[in-house]
Amino acid sequence: AGAALGAVAFFTSTARCFDVLSDPLMAQISDGFTSRFGRRRPFVLVGCGLYALCLVALCSPPWSMSPGNTGAWFGCFYILFFLTDTITSIPHNALGQEITSDTDQRRLVFMVAKIYQAFGMIAAAALPVLMGNLLGSCELPPECHGTQEEGHCVDLERKCDGIQSRRSILATGLIFAGVAVISGIACVSVIRERRSTGAGLLESELE
């Protein structure tokens, strides 16, 4: 059974409200963090893994749950999903501003990021439909191809549609989770942070 619409609406708005607090808090934590790996990259690396786990969990609630428990499952992992997104995206955005002091290069970095973000939004809308077609639908019994036992067949058809929807959503979640992990690892492997002076300034900003 699916989650109640009221629960979905409540947890969706709650998760967005958390961003008001979590975004500036994460920015402050990242600004003051120090390690031999930098102050941004550790959060990107850890955050992308947590992000992927929460996304997969969000897309795969257990079948045996009641509508109320499914709503609680959705709420829990939807909030965690946005919190892990904050852990990853806030340091990542700051890293994009710090890898170069050239205004034109910064503009190019964020333009490319926005282009990839747009492709991601298009893929998020199209992939569930594509995965549903690729994974196929479950087969109804022969008697449901006619007019007999119509009420029973309607229930079976609804259940079949639910199975297909869950499969396509889970497949989409797994794809996006994999992309998030690969992108995060690539980011921390390729990009090198400029050293901070400890007073919140980068070396090149003092020159």
PDB file of C-alpha atoms in Angstrom:
ATOM      1  CA  ALA A   1       0.000   0.000   0.000  1.00  0.00           C
ATOM      2  CA  GLY A   2       1.159   3.542  -0.669  1.00  0.00           C
ATOM      3  CA  ALA A   3       1.647   6.369   1.778  1.00  0.00           C
ATOM      4  CA  ALA A   4      -1.249   8.679   2.592  1.00  0.00           C
ATOM      5  CA  LEU A   5      -1.209  11.950   0.661  1.00  0.00           C
ATOM      6  CA  GLY A   6      -1.464  13.947   3.887  1.00  0.00           C
ATOM      7  CA  ALA A   7       1.670  12.300   5.268  1.00  0.00           C
ATOM      8  CA  VAL A   8       3.534  12.882   2.014  1.00  0.00           C
ATOM      9  CA  ALA A   9       2.591  16.573   1.994  1.00  0.00           C
ATOM     10  CA  PHE A  10       3.536  17.023   5.655  1.00  0.00           C
ATOM     11  CA  PHE A  11       6.962  15.394   5.377  1.00  0.00           C
ATOM     12  CA  THR A  12       7.709  17.138   2.092  1.00  0.00           C
ATOM     13  CA  SER A  13       7.150  20.556   3.657  1.00  0.00           C
ATOM     14  CA  THR A  14       9.002  19.519   6.833  1.00  0.00           C
ATOM     15  CA  ALA A  15      12.063  18.456   4.855  1.00  0.00           C
ATOM     16  CA  ARG A  16      12.168  21.780   3.038  1.00  0.00           C
ATOM     17  CA  CYS A  17      11.830  23.659   6.338  1.00  0.00           C
ATOM     18  CA  PHE A  18      14.876  21.814   7.678  1.00  0.00           C
ATOM     19  CA  ASP A  19      16.902  23.331   4.835  1.00  0.00           C
ATOM     20  CA  VAL A  20      16.421  26.772   6.357  1.00  0.00           C
ATOM     21  CA  LEU A  21      18.438  25.608   9.374  1.00  0.00           C
ATOM     22  CA  SER A  22      20.693  22.940   7.900  1.00  0.00           C
ATOM     23  CA  ASP A  23      22.105  24.953   4.972  1.00  0.00           C
ATOM     24  CA  PRO A  24      23.710  27.801   6.994  1.00  0.00           C
ATOM     25  CA  LEU A  25      24.748  25.325   9.711  1.00  0.00           C
ATOM     26  CA  MET A  26      26.500  23.111   7.177  1.00  0.00           C
ATOM     27  CA  ALA A  27      28.181  26.139   5.635  1.00  0.00           C
ATOM     28  CA  GLN A  28      29.539  27.170   9.034  1.00  0.00           C
ATOM     29  CA  ILE A  29      30.743  23.635   9.831  1.00  0.00           C
ATOM     30  CA  SER A  30      32.493  23.313   6.464  1.00  0.00           C
ATOM     31  CA  ASP A  31      34.103  26.763   6.725  1.00  0.00           C
ATOM     32  CA  GLY A  32      35.617  25.906  10.094  1.00  0.00           C
ATOM     33  CA  PHE A  33      36.625  22.343   9.287  1.00  0.00           C
ATOM     34  CA  THR A  34      40.292  21.443   8.825  1.00  0.00           C
ATOM     35  CA  SER A  35      41.910  18.209   7.686  1.00  0.00           C
ATOM     36  CA  ARG A  36      44.812  17.101   5.524  1.00  0.00           C
ATOM     37  CA  PHE A  37      42.266  16.320   2.805  1.00  0.00           C
ATOM     38  CA  GLY A  38      40.852  19.850   2.850  1.00  0.00           C
ATOM     39  CA  ARG A  39      37.749  21.359   4.378  1.00  0.00           C
ATOM     40  CA  ARG A  40      35.285  20.636   1.543  1.00  0.00           C
ATOM     41  CA  ARG A  41      36.222  17.296  -0.034  1.00  0.00           C
ATOM     42  CA  PRO A  42      35.695  15.070   3.040  1.00  0.00           C
ATOM     43  CA  PHE A  43      32.074  16.209   3.270  1.00  0.00           C
ATOM     44  CA  VAL A  44      31.534  15.624  -0.447  1.00  0.00           C
ATOM     45  CA  LEU A  45      32.947  12.096  -0.206  1.00  0.00           C
ATOM     46  CA  VAL A  46      31.028  11.056   2.906  1.00  0.00           C
ATOM     47  CA  GLY A  47      27.908  12.927   1.874  1.00  0.00           C
ATOM     48  CA  CYS A  48      27.586  11.296  -1.546  1.00  0.00           C
ATOM     49  CA  GLY A  49      27.617   7.824   0.046  1.00  0.00           C
ATOM     50  CA  LEU A  50      24.980   8.752   2.621  1.00  0.00           C
ATOM     51  CA  TYR A  51      22.968  10.501  -0.097  1.00  0.00           C
ATOM     52  CA  ALA A  52      22.978   7.347  -2.223  1.00  0.00           C
ATOM     53  CA  LEU A  53      21.910   5.118   0.678  1.00  0.00           C
ATOM     54  CA  CYS A  54      19.029   7.401   1.657  1.00  0.00           C
ATOM     55  CA  LEU A  55      17.878   7.702  -1.947  1.00  0.00           C
ATOM     56  CA  VAL A  56      17.770   3.920  -2.424  1.00  0.00           C
ATOM     57  CA  ALA A  57      15.931   3.478   0.885  1.00  0.00           C
ATOM     58  CA  LEU A  58      13.485   6.225  -0.069  1.00  0.00           C
ATOM     59  CA  CYS A  59      12.720   4.408  -3.326  1.00  0.00           C
ATOM     60  CA  SER A  60      12.290   0.956  -1.773  1.00  0.00           C
ATOM     61  CA  PRO A  61       9.806   0.866   1.140  1.00  0.00           C
ATOM     62  CA  PRO A  62       9.024  -2.704   2.283  1.00  0.00           C
ATOM     63  CA  TRP A  63       5.993  -4.293   0.651  1.00  0.00           C
ATOM     64  CA  SER A  64       4.474  -5.468   3.934  1.00  0.00           C
ATOM     65  CA  MET A  65       4.085  -1.972   5.408  1.00  0.00           C
ATOM     66  CA  SER A  66       0.708  -0.432   6.104  1.00  0.00           C
ATOM     67  CA  PRO A  67      -0.103   2.980   4.553  1.00  0.00           C
ATOM     68  CA  GLY A  68       0.707   4.671   7.880  1.00  0.00           C
ATOM     69  CA  ASN A  69       4.072   2.952   8.225  1.00  0.00           C
ATOM     70  CA  THR A  70       4.858   3.615   4.580  1.00  0.00           C
ATOM     71  CA  GLY A  71       4.205   7.302   5.220  1.00  0.00           C
ATOM     72  CA  ALA A  72       6.571   7.232   8.210  1.00  0.00           C
ATOM     73  CA  TRP A  73       9.200   5.455   6.106  1.00  0.00           C
ATOM     74  CA  PHE A  74       8.845   8.071   3.393  1.00  0.00           C
ATOM     75  CA  GLY A  75       9.037  10.912   5.906  1.00  0.00           C
ATOM     76  CA  CYS A  76      12.127   9.563   7.645  1.00  0.00           C
ATOM     77  CA  PHE A  77      14.169   8.957   4.528  1.00  0.00           C
ATOM     78  CA  TYR A  78      12.883  12.014   2.683  1.00  0.00           C
ATOM     79  CA  ILE A  79      14.160  14.243   5.489  1.00  0.00           C
ATOM     80  CA  LEU A  80      17.435  12.289   5.677  1.00  0.00           C
ATOM     81  CA  PHE A  81      17.746  12.517   1.907  1.00  0.00           C
ATOM     82  CA  PHE A  82      17.632  16.317   2.002  1.00  0.00           C
ATOM     83  CA  LEU A  83      19.989  16.463   4.986  1.00  0.00           C
ATOM     84  CA  THR A  84      22.561  14.315   3.158  1.00  0.00           C
ATOM     85  CA  ASP A  85      22.056  16.479   0.087  1.00  0.00           C
ATOM     86  CA  THR A  86      22.941  19.485   2.250  1.00  0.00           C
ATOM     87  CA  ILE A  87      26.047  17.721   3.589  1.00  0.00           C
ATOM     88  CA  THR A  88      27.184  17.163   0.025  1.00  0.00           C
ATOM     89  CA  SER A  89      25.986  20.176  -1.933  1.00  0.00           C
ATOM     90  CA  ILE A  90      26.926  23.047   0.407  1.00  0.00           C
ATOM     91  CA  PRO A  91      30.659  22.135   0.558  1.00  0.00           C
ATOM     92  CA  HIS A  92      30.546  21.199  -3.138  1.00  0.00           C
ATOM     93  CA  ASN A  93      29.201  24.615  -4.116  1.00  0.00           C
ATOM     94  CA  ALA A  94      31.783  26.321  -1.917  1.00  0.00           C
ATOM     95  CA  LEU A  95      34.504  24.211  -3.503  1.00  0.00           C
ATOM     96  CA  GLY A  96      33.385  25.397  -6.931  1.00  0.00           C
ATOM     97  CA  GLN A  97      33.958  29.001  -5.872  1.00  0.00           C
ATOM     98  CA  GLU A  98      37.353  28.280  -4.325  1.00  0.00           C
ATOM     99  CA  ILE A  99      39.097  26.229  -7.003  1.00  0.00           C
ATOM    100  CA  THR A 100      39.790  29.391  -8.972  1.00  0.00           C
ATOM    101  CA  SER A 101      39.941  33.117  -8.247  1.00  0.00           C
ATOM    102  CA  ASP A 102      39.258  34.041 -11.877  1.00  0.00           C
ATOM    103  CA  THR A 103      35.733  35.410 -12.322  1.00  0.00           C
ATOM    104  CA  ASP A 104      35.303  34.024 -15.853  1.00  0.00           C
ATOM    105  CA  GLN A 105      36.457  30.567 -14.796  1.00  0.00           C
ATOM    106  CA  ARG A 106      34.083  30.591 -11.846  1.00  0.00           C
ATOM    107  CA  ARG A 107      31.238  31.563 -14.137  1.00  0.00           C
ATOM    108  CA  LEU A 108      32.142  28.691 -16.465  1.00  0.00           C
ATOM    109  CA  VAL A 109      32.297  26.193 -13.603  1.00  0.00           C
ATOM    110  CA  PHE A 110      28.812  27.070 -12.395  1.00  0.00           C
ATOM    111  CA  MET A 111      27.411  27.223 -15.920  1.00  0.00           C
ATOM    112  CA  VAL A 112      28.575  23.657 -16.552  1.00  0.00           C
ATOM    113  CA  ALA A 113      27.157  22.603 -13.173  1.00  0.00           C
ATOM    114  CA  LYS A 114      23.775  24.113 -14.056  1.00  0.00           C
ATOM    115  CA  ILE A 115      23.773  22.316 -17.402  1.00  0.00           C
ATOM    116  CA  TYR A 116      24.367  18.966 -15.711  1.00  0.00           C
ATOM    117  CA  GLN A 117      21.698  19.816 -13.148  1.00  0.00           C
ATOM    118  CA  ALA A 118      19.208  20.466 -15.946  1.00  0.00           C
ATOM    119  CA  PHE A 119      20.037  17.135 -17.573  1.00  0.00           C
ATOM    120  CA  GLY A 120      19.559  15.462 -14.195  1.00  0.00           C
ATOM    121  CA  MET A 121      16.101  16.970 -13.787  1.00  0.00           C
ATOM    122  CA  ILE A 122      15.100  15.795 -17.257  1.00  0.00           C
ATOM    123  CA  ALA A 123      16.436  12.315 -16.517  1.00  0.00           C
ATOM    124  CA  ALA A 124      14.555  12.202 -13.197  1.00  0.00           C
ATOM    125  CA  ALA A 125      11.308  12.861 -15.055  1.00  0.00           C
ATOM    126  CA  ALA A 126      11.970  10.476 -17.944  1.00  0.00           C
ATOM    127  CA  LEU A 127      13.751   7.522 -16.313  1.00  0.00           C
ATOM    128  CA  PRO A 128      10.789   6.106 -14.323  1.00  0.00           C
ATOM    129  CA  VAL A 129       8.741   5.859 -17.530  1.00  0.00           C
ATOM    130  CA  LEU A 130      11.668   4.413 -19.459  1.00  0.00           C
ATOM    131  CA  MET A 131      12.483   1.899 -16.724  1.00  0.00           C
ATOM    132  CA  GLY A 132       8.833   0.883 -16.524  1.00  0.00           C
ATOM    133  CA  ASN A 133       8.833   0.070 -20.237  1.00  0.00           C
ATOM    134  CA  LEU A 134      12.182  -1.717 -20.115  1.00  0.00           C
ATOM    135  CA  LEU A 135      11.371  -3.833 -17.057  1.00  0.00           C
ATOM    136  CA  GLY A 136       7.993  -4.832 -18.475  1.00  0.00           C
ATOM    137  CA  SER A 137       4.711  -5.438 -16.712  1.00  0.00           C
ATOM    138  CA  CYS A 138       3.529  -8.458 -14.758  1.00  0.00           C
ATOM    139  CA  GLU A 139       1.248 -10.951 -16.507  1.00  0.00           C
ATOM    140  CA  LEU A 140      -2.412 -11.154 -15.586  1.00  0.00           C
ATOM    141  CA  PRO A 141      -4.107 -14.593 -15.481  1.00  0.00           C
ATOM    142  CA  PRO A 142      -5.883 -15.730 -18.682  1.00  0.00           C
ATOM    143  CA  GLU A 143      -9.363 -15.176 -17.269  1.00  0.00           C
ATOM    144  CA  CYS A 144      -8.616 -11.473 -16.872  1.00  0.00           C
ATOM    145  CA  HIS A 145      -8.260 -11.024 -20.617  1.00  0.00           C
ATOM    146  CA  GLY A 146     -12.010 -11.453 -20.975  1.00  0.00           C
ATOM    147  CA  THR A 147     -14.938 -10.160 -18.988  1.00  0.00           C
ATOM    148  CA  GLN A 148     -15.114 -12.838 -16.295  1.00  0.00           C
ATOM    149  CA  GLU A 149     -14.326 -12.049 -12.652  1.00  0.00           C
ATOM    150  CA  GLU A 150     -14.050  -8.383 -13.498  1.00  0.00           C
ATOM    151  CA  GLY A 151     -13.755  -7.156  -9.883  1.00  0.00           C
ATOM    152  CA  HIS A 152     -10.987  -9.638  -9.085  1.00  0.00           C
ATOM    153  CA  CYS A 153      -9.134  -8.698 -12.269  1.00  0.00           C
ATOM    154  CA  VAL A 154      -9.343  -4.987 -11.476  1.00  0.00           C
ATOM    155  CA  ASP A 155      -7.646  -5.634  -8.125  1.00  0.00           C
ATOM    156  CA  LEU A 156      -4.969  -7.718  -9.822  1.00  0.00           C
ATOM    157  CA  GLU A 157      -4.387  -5.012 -12.411  1.00  0.00           C
ATOM    158  CA  ARG A 158      -3.964  -2.375  -9.717  1.00  0.00           C
ATOM    159  CA  LYS A 159      -1.525  -4.613  -7.867  1.00  0.00           C
ATOM    160  CA  CYS A 160       0.357  -5.217 -11.111  1.00  0.00           C
ATOM    161  CA  ASP A 161       0.585  -1.468 -11.749  1.00  0.00           C
ATOM    162  CA  GLY A 162       1.914  -0.985  -8.231  1.00  0.00           C
ATOM    163  CA  ILE A 163       4.598  -3.617  -8.767  1.00  0.00           C
ATOM    164  CA  GLN A 164       5.656  -2.009 -12.037  1.00  0.00           C
ATOM    165  CA  SER A 165       5.797   1.463 -10.453  1.00  0.00           C
ATOM    166  CA  ARG A 166       7.919   0.240  -7.551  1.00  0.00           C
ATOM    167  CA  ARG A 167      10.338  -1.514  -9.892  1.00  0.00           C
ATOM    168  CA  SER A 168      10.765   1.528 -12.110  1.00  0.00           C
ATOM    169  CA  ILE A 169      11.217   3.911  -9.159  1.00  0.00           C
ATOM    170  CA  LEU A 170      13.753   1.616  -7.505  1.00  0.00           C
ATOM    171  CA  ALA A 171      15.691   1.251 -10.775  1.00  0.00           C
ATOM    172  CA  THR A 172      15.724   5.039 -11.148  1.00  0.00           C
ATOM    173  CA  GLY A 173      16.898   5.461  -7.561  1.00  0.00           C
ATOM    174  CA  LEU A 174      19.714   2.952  -8.064  1.00  0.00           C
ATOM    175  CA  ILE A 175      20.870   4.749 -11.219  1.00  0.00           C
ATOM    176  CA  PHE A 176      20.908   8.159  -9.532  1.00  0.00           C
ATOM    177  CA  ALA A 177      22.582   6.708  -6.423  1.00  0.00           C
ATOM    178  CA  GLY A 178      25.322   5.214  -8.579  1.00  0.00           C
ATOM    179  CA  VAL A 179      25.825   8.487 -10.432  1.00  0.00           C
ATOM    180  CA  ALA A 180      26.023  10.363  -7.109  1.00  0.00           C
ATOM    181  CA  VAL A 181      28.705   8.045  -5.716  1.00  0.00           C
ATOM    182  CA  ILE A 182      30.757   8.030  -8.921  1.00  0.00           C
ATOM    183  CA  SER A 183      30.508  11.829  -9.253  1.00  0.00           C
ATOM    184  CA  GLY A 184      31.476  12.377  -5.619  1.00  0.00           C
ATOM    185  CA  ILE A 185      34.499  10.083  -5.854  1.00  0.00           C
ATOM    186  CA  ALA A 186      35.556  11.728  -9.117  1.00  0.00           C
ATOM    187  CA  CYS A 187      35.211  15.175  -7.548  1.00  0.00           C
ATOM    188  CA  VAL A 188      37.419  14.462  -4.545  1.00  0.00           C
ATOM    189  CA  SER A 189      39.920  12.516  -6.647  1.00  0.00           C
ATOM    190  CA  VAL A 190      40.433  15.103  -9.379  1.00  0.00           C
ATOM    191  CA  ILE A 191      39.963  18.449  -7.602  1.00  0.00           C
ATOM    192  CA  ARG A 192      42.619  19.718  -5.222  1.00  0.00           C
ATOM    193  CA  GLU A 193      41.680  22.378  -2.704  1.00  0.00           C
ATOM    194  CA  ARG A 194      43.785  25.446  -2.199  1.00  0.00           C
ATOM    195  CA  ARG A 195      45.073  25.685   1.333  1.00  0.00           C
ATOM    196  CA  SER A 196      43.293  27.912   3.816  1.00  0.00           C
ATOM    197  CA  THR A 197      45.276  30.300   6.005  1.00  0.00           C
ATOM    198  CA  GLY A 198      43.156  29.412   9.031  1.00  0.00           C
ATOM    199  CA  ALA A 199      41.475  32.815   9.039  1.00  0.00           C
ATOM    200  CA  GLY A 200      38.945  31.840   6.381  1.00  0.00           C
ATOM    201  CA  LEU A 201      41.097  33.147   3.494  1.00  0.00           C
ATOM    202  CA  LEU A 202      42.732  31.188   0.715  1.00  0.00           C
ATOM    203  CA  GLU A 203      46.400  31.661  -0.064  1.00  0.00           C
ATOM    204  CA  SER A 204      45.744  33.271  -3.447  1.00  0.00           C
ATOM    205  CA  GLU A 205      43.407  35.831  -1.859  1.00  0.00           C
ATOM    206  CA  LEU A 206      46.285  37.228   0.178  1.00  0.00           C
ATOM    207  CA  GLU A 207      48.529  37.824  -2.792  1.00  0.00           C
TER     208      GLU A 207
END
